[in-house]
Amino acid sequence: MNSPADIHTAQLDVAADFPILARKVHGRRLAYLDNGATTQKPLAVIEAERRFYLESNANIHRGVHWLSQHATELYDDARITVQRFINAASADEIVFTRGTTEAINLVAQSWGRAELRAGDQILITAMEHHSNIVPWQLLCEQTGAVLKVAPVSDAGELDLDAFDALLGSDTQLVAITHVSNALGSINPVAELTTRAHAAGALVLVDGAQAVAHQAVDVQAIGCDFYAFSGHKLYGPTGIGVLYARKPILQAMPPWQGGGDMIRTVSFERSTWADAPQRFEAGTPNIAGAIGLAAAIDYVQGIGLARIAAHEHALLDYATATIGTLPGIRLVGTARDKAGILSFLVDGIHPHDLGTILDAEGVAIRAGHHCAMPLMNRFGIPGTARASLAMYNTQADVDALAAAIGKAQKLFGT
């Protein structure tokens, strides 16, 4: 467990780069601890989007004029930035989407509808976000495939023996979260990918909660698909990424039709552009892709190793500080965790707690965190969740602890 001195040495002095953190909430200093829902944006990202609209705005790919060609170059450069960030083998393996949710739905409705048959199995875990559950349920209804769920322990760790027992010759896809958004548990995705491939299954990893907190190397993981969202990586909302291995992506049919995803169109039939353009129908979020590239550059400029060290030290401090308060139950105590602290306070509903904390300037998330099956597994309606980012400090955790104390006094617990 880290001491306050350890926290100080690991601290990152980046708050000044995030203008919103300087504002007051209810007349109090803002302690923003809702980063699992969305991160705040540094000036570098805000200015990148602003600069695009001021200097470079045009539609891409179809124009012969200079602005269109310039905007296309910026968009294509953003794809290369993402490729290098996650160490994909080719920029052609990067599809821009609206976010993790759309990326997973793309795989379900393109690869899944083309490849799965009645009786095939999809294996997920009990800690998945709804975005990695519902698309597979819809796919199972469409194809007759069967959804299987690997359980988690009381600590919130995946039961590897049960996972292995559920893997079989009928398993066509394993879809797993890299980091649980509700618990912070980090799954051994490279090991799970090896096991899945040995059984003949492809692997999709939901990386929404991972990419801002640790280095991700999709080739080292070995997964077939990897999805993440820009807004959880200090980037804009409405932009995300699907990585897919090139042979798989090139064989997948389009899932949306329209402009820019075609090679030829006639009233009799149409033919498709190569991947990834095949999966980016219509005008994409050009400014969002450019903003995401700026966010990646910003994060890499600080260093993911430094960010991880800071967040791990701060999580240790938060676990010790909040976990030892009277009447607190921590939910999710995996040995390998990212910067998420989920907890319950005796006698106070998480929604009531969140409202009281807000009045003290402390922003957390309260509820089921789009993980209702996981909450049911623990027999609770939801939790209070404090999720950490690079700009959070010991003072934010102390503000959380003080606000919890005020809530307990108010409720007489």
Short mmCIF file of N, CA, C and O in Angstrom, two decimals, residues 7-125:
data_model
loop_
_atom_site.label_atom_id
_atom_site.label_comp_id
_atom_site.label_asym_id
_atom_site.label_seq_id
_atom_site.Cartn_x
_atom_site.Cartn_y
_atom_site.Cartn_z
N ILE A 7 2.52 8.83 -2.95
CA ILE A 7 1.58 9.49 -3.84
C ILE A 7 2.20 10.77 -4.39
O ILE A 7 2.13 11.08 -5.57
N HIS A 8 2.85 11.52 -3.52
CA HIS A 8 3.42 12.80 -3.94
C HIS A 8 4.49 12.60 -5.01
O HIS A 8 4.55 13.34 -5.98
N THR A 9 5.31 11.59 -4.85
CA THR A 9 6.40 11.37 -5.81
C THR A 9 5.86 10.91 -7.16
O THR A 9 6.48 11.14 -8.18
N ALA A 10 4.69 10.25 -7.16
CA ALA A 10 4.15 9.75 -8.42
C ALA A 10 3.25 10.77 -9.12
O ALA A 10 2.80 10.54 -10.22
N GLN A 11 2.99 11.91 -8.45
CA GLN A 11 2.01 12.87 -8.94
C GLN A 11 2.37 13.44 -10.31
O GLN A 11 3.54 13.68 -10.61
N LEU A 12 1.35 13.66 -11.11
CA LEU A 12 1.51 14.30 -12.42
C LEU A 12 0.92 15.70 -12.34
O LEU A 12 -0.23 15.87 -11.95
N ASP A 13 1.69 16.68 -12.74
CA ASP A 13 1.24 18.07 -12.67
C ASP A 13 0.65 18.47 -14.02
O ASP A 13 1.28 19.15 -14.83
N VAL A 14 -0.58 18.01 -14.28
CA VAL A 14 -1.20 18.24 -15.58
C VAL A 14 -2.54 18.96 -15.49
O VAL A 14 -3.15 19.26 -16.52
N ALA A 15 -3.02 19.27 -14.29
CA ALA A 15 -4.36 19.82 -14.13
C ALA A 15 -4.54 21.11 -14.92
O ALA A 15 -5.63 21.39 -15.44
N ALA A 16 -3.48 21.91 -15.05
CA ALA A 16 -3.59 23.18 -15.77
C ALA A 16 -3.91 22.98 -17.25
O ALA A 16 -4.39 23.91 -17.92
N ASP A 17 -3.65 21.78 -17.77
CA ASP A 17 -3.95 21.49 -19.17
C ASP A 17 -5.43 21.23 -19.40
O ASP A 17 -5.86 21.14 -20.57
N PHE A 18 -6.21 21.10 -18.34
CA PHE A 18 -7.63 20.76 -18.43
C PHE A 18 -8.45 21.92 -17.87
O PHE A 18 -8.69 21.98 -16.66
N PRO A 19 -8.89 22.84 -18.71
CA PRO A 19 -9.52 24.07 -18.22
C PRO A 19 -10.73 23.82 -17.32
O PRO A 19 -10.95 24.58 -16.36
N ILE A 20 -11.51 22.80 -17.58
CA ILE A 20 -12.74 22.59 -16.83
C ILE A 20 -12.48 22.31 -15.36
O ILE A 20 -13.33 22.57 -14.50
N LEU A 21 -11.31 21.80 -15.03
CA LEU A 21 -11.00 21.46 -13.65
C LEU A 21 -10.86 22.69 -12.77
O LEU A 21 -10.90 22.58 -11.54
N ALA A 22 -10.72 23.86 -13.38
CA ALA A 22 -10.58 25.09 -12.60
C ALA A 22 -11.92 25.70 -12.21
O ALA A 22 -11.96 26.62 -11.38
N ARG A 23 -13.01 25.19 -12.78
CA ARG A 23 -14.30 25.79 -12.47
C ARG A 23 -14.82 25.33 -11.12
O ARG A 23 -14.45 24.26 -10.60
N LYS A 24 -15.67 26.14 -10.53
CA LYS A 24 -16.30 25.80 -9.26
C LYS A 24 -17.63 25.08 -9.53
O LYS A 24 -18.32 25.38 -10.50
N VAL A 25 -17.98 24.15 -8.65
CA VAL A 25 -19.27 23.46 -8.70
C VAL A 25 -19.95 23.68 -7.35
O VAL A 25 -19.39 23.31 -6.31
N HIS A 26 -21.13 24.29 -7.38
CA HIS A 26 -21.83 24.64 -6.15
C HIS A 26 -20.93 25.46 -5.23
O HIS A 26 -20.98 25.32 -4.00
N GLY A 27 -20.10 26.29 -5.85
CA GLY A 27 -19.21 27.15 -5.08
C GLY A 27 -18.01 26.45 -4.48
O GLY A 27 -17.27 27.05 -3.68
N ARG A 28 -17.77 25.22 -4.86
CA ARG A 28 -16.68 24.44 -4.29
C ARG A 28 -15.70 23.99 -5.37
O ARG A 28 -16.05 23.93 -6.54
N ARG A 29 -14.50 23.68 -4.94
CA ARG A 29 -13.51 23.14 -5.85
C ARG A 29 -14.01 21.82 -6.44
O ARG A 29 -14.53 20.97 -5.72
N LEU A 30 -13.87 21.64 -7.74
CA LEU A 30 -14.32 20.42 -8.40
C LEU A 30 -13.33 19.28 -8.19
O LEU A 30 -12.14 19.41 -8.50
N ALA A 31 -13.84 18.19 -7.65
CA ALA A 31 -13.07 16.93 -7.59
C ALA A 31 -13.76 15.98 -8.56
O ALA A 31 -14.78 15.35 -8.22
N TYR A 32 -13.23 15.89 -9.77
CA TYR A 32 -13.89 15.12 -10.82
C TYR A 32 -13.40 13.67 -10.77
O TYR A 32 -12.25 13.38 -11.13
N LEU A 33 -14.28 12.78 -10.32
CA LEU A 33 -13.94 11.37 -10.13
C LEU A 33 -14.92 10.48 -10.91
O LEU A 33 -15.29 9.41 -10.45
N ASP A 34 -15.30 10.94 -12.09
CA ASP A 34 -16.22 10.19 -12.95
C ASP A 34 -15.58 9.90 -14.29
O ASP A 34 -16.21 9.93 -15.34
N ASN A 35 -14.31 9.56 -14.26
CA ASN A 35 -13.54 9.38 -15.49
C ASN A 35 -13.87 8.08 -16.21
O ASN A 35 -13.62 7.96 -17.41
N GLY A 36 -14.46 7.12 -15.50
CA GLY A 36 -14.90 5.90 -16.16
C GLY A 36 -16.05 6.16 -17.13
O GLY A 36 -16.23 5.42 -18.10
N ALA A 37 -16.83 7.23 -16.86
CA ALA A 37 -17.91 7.61 -17.76
C ALA A 37 -17.37 8.44 -18.92
O ALA A 37 -17.70 8.19 -20.08
N THR A 38 -16.58 9.44 -18.61
CA THR A 38 -15.87 10.20 -19.65
C THR A 38 -14.77 11.00 -18.97
O THR A 38 -14.92 11.43 -17.83
N THR A 39 -13.67 11.17 -19.69
CA THR A 39 -12.57 11.99 -19.17
C THR A 39 -12.74 13.43 -19.64
O THR A 39 -13.41 13.71 -20.63
N GLN A 40 -12.11 14.35 -18.92
CA GLN A 40 -12.06 15.73 -19.36
C GLN A 40 -11.03 15.88 -20.48
O GLN A 40 -10.22 14.99 -20.71
N LYS A 41 -11.10 17.01 -21.19
CA LYS A 41 -10.29 17.17 -22.40
C LYS A 41 -9.20 18.22 -22.19
O LYS A 41 -9.49 19.33 -21.71
N PRO A 42 -7.98 17.90 -22.57
CA PRO A 42 -6.91 18.90 -22.47
C PRO A 42 -7.04 19.96 -23.56
O PRO A 42 -7.69 19.75 -24.59
N LEU A 43 -6.40 21.08 -23.35
CA LEU A 43 -6.42 22.16 -24.33
C LEU A 43 -5.94 21.69 -25.69
O LEU A 43 -6.43 22.17 -26.73
N ALA A 44 -4.99 20.77 -25.72
CA ALA A 44 -4.47 20.28 -26.99
C ALA A 44 -5.56 19.67 -27.85
O ALA A 44 -5.55 19.83 -29.09
N VAL A 45 -6.49 18.97 -27.24
CA VAL A 45 -7.60 18.35 -27.97
C VAL A 45 -8.61 19.41 -28.39
O VAL A 45 -9.09 19.42 -29.53
N ILE A 46 -8.95 20.28 -27.46
CA ILE A 46 -9.92 21.34 -27.76
C ILE A 46 -9.41 22.20 -28.92
O ILE A 46 -10.16 22.52 -29.86
N GLU A 47 -8.14 22.54 -28.88
CA GLU A 47 -7.57 23.39 -29.93
C GLU A 47 -7.45 22.64 -31.25
O GLU A 47 -7.57 23.25 -32.32
N ALA A 48 -7.21 21.35 -31.22
CA ALA A 48 -7.10 20.59 -32.47
C ALA A 48 -8.43 20.59 -33.22
O ALA A 48 -8.46 20.78 -34.45
N GLU A 49 -9.53 20.40 -32.50
CA GLU A 49 -10.84 20.45 -33.16
C GLU A 49 -11.16 21.87 -33.62
O GLU A 49 -11.67 22.07 -34.74
N ARG A 50 -10.87 22.82 -32.77
CA ARG A 50 -11.13 24.22 -33.14
C ARG A 50 -10.33 24.61 -34.38
O ARG A 50 -10.86 25.25 -35.31
N ARG A 51 -9.08 24.21 -34.42
CA ARG A 51 -8.21 24.56 -35.54
C ARG A 51 -8.70 23.91 -36.84
O ARG A 51 -8.63 24.52 -37.91
N PHE A 52 -9.22 22.68 -36.74
CA PHE A 52 -9.75 22.03 -37.94
C PHE A 52 -10.89 22.85 -38.53
O PHE A 52 -10.93 23.11 -39.74
N TYR A 53 -11.83 23.26 -37.68
CA TYR A 53 -12.97 24.01 -38.20
C TYR A 53 -12.58 25.41 -38.65
O TYR A 53 -13.18 25.97 -39.58
N LEU A 54 -11.56 26.00 -38.04
CA LEU A 54 -11.12 27.32 -38.44
C LEU A 54 -10.32 27.31 -39.74
O LEU A 54 -10.43 28.23 -40.55
N GLU A 55 -9.52 26.23 -39.96
CA GLU A 55 -8.54 26.27 -41.03
C GLU A 55 -8.67 25.19 -42.08
O GLU A 55 -8.17 25.37 -43.21
N SER A 56 -9.35 24.06 -41.77
CA SER A 56 -9.24 22.90 -42.66
C SER A 56 -10.56 22.24 -42.98
O SER A 56 -10.57 21.18 -43.62
N ASN A 57 -11.68 22.80 -42.56
CA ASN A 57 -12.95 22.10 -42.69
C ASN A 57 -13.36 21.88 -44.15
O ASN A 57 -13.49 22.82 -44.93
N ALA A 58 -13.54 20.63 -44.50
CA ALA A 58 -14.07 20.21 -45.80
C ALA A 58 -14.40 18.74 -45.69
O ALA A 58 -13.92 18.04 -44.79
N ASN A 59 -15.25 18.25 -46.60
CA ASN A 59 -15.53 16.82 -46.61
C ASN A 59 -14.35 16.09 -47.26
O ASN A 59 -13.62 16.66 -48.08
N ILE A 60 -14.18 14.84 -46.86
CA ILE A 60 -12.98 14.11 -47.26
C ILE A 60 -13.25 13.15 -48.41
O ILE A 60 -14.39 12.85 -48.72
N HIS A 61 -12.18 12.69 -49.03
CA HIS A 61 -12.15 11.60 -50.02
C HIS A 61 -12.75 11.95 -51.37
O HIS A 61 -12.25 11.50 -52.38
N ARG A 62 -13.78 12.77 -51.42
CA ARG A 62 -14.47 12.95 -52.70
C ARG A 62 -14.15 14.27 -53.39
O ARG A 62 -14.61 14.51 -54.49
N GLY A 63 -13.39 15.15 -52.74
CA GLY A 63 -13.17 16.46 -53.31
C GLY A 63 -11.83 16.57 -54.03
O GLY A 63 -10.85 15.94 -53.65
N VAL A 64 -11.82 17.39 -55.08
CA VAL A 64 -10.56 17.62 -55.80
C VAL A 64 -9.91 18.92 -55.36
O VAL A 64 -8.76 19.20 -55.73
N HIS A 65 -10.62 19.74 -54.58
CA HIS A 65 -10.04 21.03 -54.17
C HIS A 65 -9.10 20.84 -52.99
O HIS A 65 -9.12 19.82 -52.29
N TRP A 66 -8.30 21.87 -52.74
CA TRP A 66 -7.21 21.78 -51.77
C TRP A 66 -7.72 21.47 -50.37
O TRP A 66 -7.15 20.63 -49.66
N LEU A 67 -8.79 22.16 -49.92
CA LEU A 67 -9.27 21.94 -48.56
C LEU A 67 -9.70 20.49 -48.35
O LEU A 67 -9.42 19.90 -47.30
N SER A 68 -10.38 19.91 -49.33
CA SER A 68 -10.80 18.53 -49.20
C SER A 68 -9.61 17.59 -49.11
O SER A 68 -9.58 16.67 -48.29
N GLN A 69 -8.62 17.85 -49.94
CA GLN A 69 -7.43 17.01 -49.91
C GLN A 69 -6.67 17.16 -48.60
O GLN A 69 -6.15 16.19 -48.04
N HIS A 70 -6.64 18.40 -48.09
CA HIS A 70 -5.96 18.65 -46.82
C HIS A 70 -6.70 17.96 -45.66
O HIS A 70 -6.08 17.32 -44.80
N ALA A 71 -8.04 18.07 -45.64
CA ALA A 71 -8.82 17.41 -44.60
C ALA A 71 -8.65 15.90 -44.67
O ALA A 71 -8.54 15.22 -43.63
N THR A 72 -8.62 15.36 -45.88
CA THR A 72 -8.40 13.92 -46.06
C THR A 72 -7.05 13.50 -45.49
O THR A 72 -6.94 12.46 -44.82
N GLU A 73 -6.04 14.30 -45.73
CA GLU A 73 -4.70 14.00 -45.20
C GLU A 73 -4.70 13.99 -43.68
O GLU A 73 -4.11 13.10 -43.05
N LEU A 74 -5.37 14.95 -43.06
CA LEU A 74 -5.45 15.00 -41.60
C LEU A 74 -6.17 13.77 -41.05
O LEU A 74 -5.76 13.18 -40.04
N TYR A 75 -7.26 13.39 -41.72
CA TYR A 75 -8.04 12.22 -41.30
C TYR A 75 -7.22 10.94 -41.45
O TYR A 75 -7.19 10.10 -40.53
N ASP A 76 -6.54 10.80 -42.56
CA ASP A 76 -5.70 9.61 -42.77
C ASP A 76 -4.53 9.57 -41.79
O ASP A 76 -4.15 8.49 -41.32
N ASP A 77 -3.97 10.73 -41.47
CA ASP A 77 -2.89 10.79 -40.48
C ASP A 77 -3.40 10.36 -39.10
O ASP A 77 -2.66 9.71 -38.33
N ALA A 78 -4.65 10.72 -38.78
CA ALA A 78 -5.23 10.30 -37.50
C ALA A 78 -5.33 8.79 -37.43
O ALA A 78 -5.08 8.17 -36.37
N ARG A 79 -5.67 8.15 -38.53
CA ARG A 79 -5.75 6.69 -38.55
C ARG A 79 -4.38 6.07 -38.28
O ARG A 79 -4.26 5.07 -37.57
N ILE A 80 -3.35 6.66 -38.85
CA ILE A 80 -1.98 6.16 -38.63
C ILE A 80 -1.58 6.36 -37.17
O ILE A 80 -0.92 5.50 -36.57
N THR A 81 -1.98 7.48 -36.59
CA THR A 81 -1.68 7.72 -35.17
C THR A 81 -2.31 6.64 -34.30
O THR A 81 -1.66 6.12 -33.37
N VAL A 82 -3.55 6.28 -34.58
CA VAL A 82 -4.21 5.21 -33.82
C VAL A 82 -3.50 3.88 -34.04
O VAL A 82 -3.27 3.12 -33.09
N GLN A 83 -3.16 3.59 -35.28
CA GLN A 83 -2.45 2.34 -35.58
C GLN A 83 -1.20 2.20 -34.73
O GLN A 83 -0.95 1.15 -34.12
N ARG A 84 -0.41 3.25 -34.69
CA ARG A 84 0.84 3.20 -33.92
C ARG A 84 0.59 3.13 -32.42
O ARG A 84 1.34 2.48 -31.69
N PHE A 85 -0.47 3.78 -31.97
CA PHE A 85 -0.79 3.81 -30.55
C PHE A 85 -1.07 2.42 -30.00
O PHE A 85 -0.65 2.09 -28.88
N ILE A 86 -1.78 1.60 -30.77
CA ILE A 86 -2.11 0.25 -30.29
C ILE A 86 -1.26 -0.82 -30.98
O ILE A 86 -1.49 -2.00 -30.79
N ASN A 87 -0.29 -0.38 -31.77
CA ASN A 87 0.63 -1.28 -32.48
C ASN A 87 -0.10 -2.26 -33.40
O ASN A 87 0.21 -3.46 -33.43
N ALA A 88 -1.06 -1.75 -34.15
CA ALA A 88 -1.66 -2.57 -35.21
C ALA A 88 -0.64 -2.73 -36.34
O ALA A 88 0.24 -1.89 -36.53
N ALA A 89 -0.77 -3.80 -37.09
CA ALA A 89 0.19 -4.07 -38.15
C ALA A 89 0.03 -3.13 -39.33
O ALA A 89 0.99 -2.89 -40.07
N SER A 90 -1.16 -2.57 -39.51
CA SER A 90 -1.44 -1.72 -40.66
C SER A 90 -2.52 -0.72 -40.31
O SER A 90 -3.43 -1.02 -39.51
N ALA A 91 -2.45 0.46 -40.91
CA ALA A 91 -3.53 1.45 -40.73
C ALA A 91 -4.83 0.94 -41.32
O ALA A 91 -5.91 1.39 -40.92
N ASP A 92 -4.76 0.00 -42.25
CA ASP A 92 -5.97 -0.57 -42.84
C ASP A 92 -6.74 -1.43 -41.86
O ASP A 92 -7.86 -1.87 -42.16
N GLU A 93 -6.16 -1.70 -40.69
CA GLU A 93 -6.85 -2.47 -39.65
C GLU A 93 -7.63 -1.58 -38.68
O GLU A 93 -8.22 -2.08 -37.72
N ILE A 94 -7.63 -0.26 -38.93
CA ILE A 94 -8.27 0.70 -38.04
C ILE A 94 -9.53 1.25 -38.69
O ILE A 94 -9.46 1.89 -39.74
N VAL A 95 -10.67 1.01 -38.06
CA VAL A 95 -11.95 1.55 -38.51
C VAL A 95 -12.40 2.59 -37.50
O VAL A 95 -12.46 2.31 -36.30
N PHE A 96 -12.72 3.79 -37.98
CA PHE A 96 -13.28 4.79 -37.09
C PHE A 96 -14.78 4.55 -36.92
O PHE A 96 -15.50 4.32 -37.90
N THR A 97 -15.23 4.60 -35.68
CA THR A 97 -16.63 4.41 -35.33
C THR A 97 -17.06 5.55 -34.41
O THR A 97 -16.28 6.46 -34.13
N ARG A 98 -18.30 5.49 -33.94
CA ARG A 98 -18.76 6.48 -32.96
C ARG A 98 -18.26 6.17 -31.55
O ARG A 98 -18.32 7.03 -30.67
N GLY A 99 -17.78 4.97 -31.32
CA GLY A 99 -17.32 4.60 -30.00
C GLY A 99 -17.25 3.09 -29.87
O GLY A 99 -17.46 2.35 -30.84
N THR A 100 -16.96 2.62 -28.66
CA THR A 100 -16.87 1.19 -28.40
C THR A 100 -18.17 0.47 -28.74
O THR A 100 -18.16 -0.61 -29.33
N THR A 101 -19.29 1.07 -28.37
CA THR A 101 -20.59 0.44 -28.61
C THR A 101 -20.80 0.17 -30.09
O THR A 101 -21.18 -0.94 -30.49
N GLU A 102 -20.56 1.17 -30.92
CA GLU A 102 -20.75 0.96 -32.35
C GLU A 102 -19.73 -0.04 -32.90
O GLU A 102 -20.07 -0.84 -33.78
N ALA A 103 -18.52 -0.02 -32.38
CA ALA A 103 -17.50 -0.96 -32.86
C ALA A 103 -17.92 -2.40 -32.60
O ALA A 103 -17.78 -3.28 -33.47
N ILE A 104 -18.45 -2.67 -31.42
CA ILE A 104 -18.89 -4.03 -31.10
C ILE A 104 -20.10 -4.42 -31.93
O ILE A 104 -20.18 -5.54 -32.45
N ASN A 105 -21.03 -3.50 -32.10
CA ASN A 105 -22.19 -3.77 -32.95
C ASN A 105 -21.77 -4.02 -34.40
O ASN A 105 -22.38 -4.85 -35.10
N LEU A 106 -20.75 -3.32 -34.86
CA LEU A 106 -20.24 -3.54 -36.22
C LEU A 106 -19.79 -4.99 -36.37
O LEU A 106 -20.13 -5.66 -37.36
N VAL A 107 -19.01 -5.48 -35.41
CA VAL A 107 -18.53 -6.86 -35.48
C VAL A 107 -19.72 -7.83 -35.44
O VAL A 107 -19.78 -8.80 -36.21
N ALA A 108 -20.67 -7.57 -34.56
CA ALA A 108 -21.82 -8.47 -34.44
C ALA A 108 -22.62 -8.53 -35.73
O ALA A 108 -22.97 -9.62 -36.21
N GLN A 109 -22.89 -7.36 -36.32
CA GLN A 109 -23.79 -7.32 -37.47
C GLN A 109 -23.08 -7.59 -38.79
O GLN A 109 -23.73 -7.92 -39.78
N SER A 110 -21.77 -7.47 -38.83
CA SER A 110 -21.03 -7.78 -40.06
C SER A 110 -20.43 -9.18 -39.96
O SER A 110 -20.93 -10.13 -40.58
N TRP A 111 -19.42 -9.35 -39.15
CA TRP A 111 -18.79 -10.67 -39.01
C TRP A 111 -19.78 -11.70 -38.47
O TRP A 111 -19.90 -12.81 -38.99
N GLY A 112 -20.50 -11.33 -37.41
CA GLY A 112 -21.36 -12.31 -36.74
C GLY A 112 -22.48 -12.83 -37.60
O GLY A 112 -22.71 -14.05 -37.68
N ARG A 113 -23.20 -11.95 -38.28
CA ARG A 113 -24.33 -12.41 -39.11
C ARG A 113 -23.85 -13.22 -40.30
O ARG A 113 -24.57 -14.12 -40.78
N ALA A 114 -22.64 -12.94 -40.77
CA ALA A 114 -22.12 -13.69 -41.91
C ALA A 114 -21.58 -15.05 -41.51
O ALA A 114 -21.63 -16.01 -42.30
N GLU A 115 -21.06 -15.16 -40.29
CA GLU A 115 -20.29 -16.35 -39.92
C GLU A 115 -21.01 -17.31 -38.98
O GLU A 115 -20.72 -18.51 -38.99
N LEU A 116 -21.91 -16.82 -38.14
CA LEU A 116 -22.48 -17.68 -37.10
C LEU A 116 -23.73 -18.41 -37.59
O LEU A 116 -24.50 -17.90 -38.40
N ARG A 117 -23.90 -19.61 -37.06
CA ARG A 117 -25.03 -20.45 -37.40
C ARG A 117 -25.69 -20.95 -36.10
O ARG A 117 -25.12 -20.83 -35.01
N ALA A 118 -26.86 -21.53 -36.24
CA ALA A 118 -27.56 -22.07 -35.07
C ALA A 118 -26.68 -23.08 -34.34
O ALA A 118 -26.08 -23.95 -34.96
N GLY A 119 -26.60 -22.93 -33.03
CA GLY A 119 -25.80 -23.83 -32.21
C GLY A 119 -24.39 -23.34 -31.95
O GLY A 119 -23.73 -23.84 -31.02
N ASP A 120 -23.89 -22.38 -32.73
CA ASP A 120 -22.59 -21.79 -32.43
C ASP A 120 -22.66 -21.05 -31.10
O ASP A 120 -23.72 -20.57 -30.69
N GLN A 121 -21.50 -20.92 -30.45
CA GLN A 121 -21.49 -20.30 -29.13
C GLN A 121 -20.64 -19.03 -29.12
O GLN A 121 -19.60 -18.95 -29.78
N ILE A 122 -21.12 -18.05 -28.36
CA ILE A 122 -20.37 -16.84 -28.05
C ILE A 122 -20.14 -16.85 -26.55
O ILE A 122 -21.08 -17.03 -25.77
N LEU A 123 -18.90 -16.67 -26.13
CA LEU A 123 -18.55 -16.71 -24.72
C LEU A 123 -18.15 -15.32 -24.25
O LEU A 123 -17.24 -14.70 -24.82
N ILE A 124 -18.84 -14.83 -23.22
CA ILE A 124 -18.50 -13.56 -22.59
C ILE A 124 -18.25 -13.81 -21.10
O ILE A 124 -18.24 -14.96 -20.66
N THR A 125 -18.06 -12.74 -20.33
CA THR A 125 -17.87 -12.90 -18.89
C THR A 125 -18.99 -12.16 -18.15
O THR A 125 -19.68 -11.31 -18.72
#
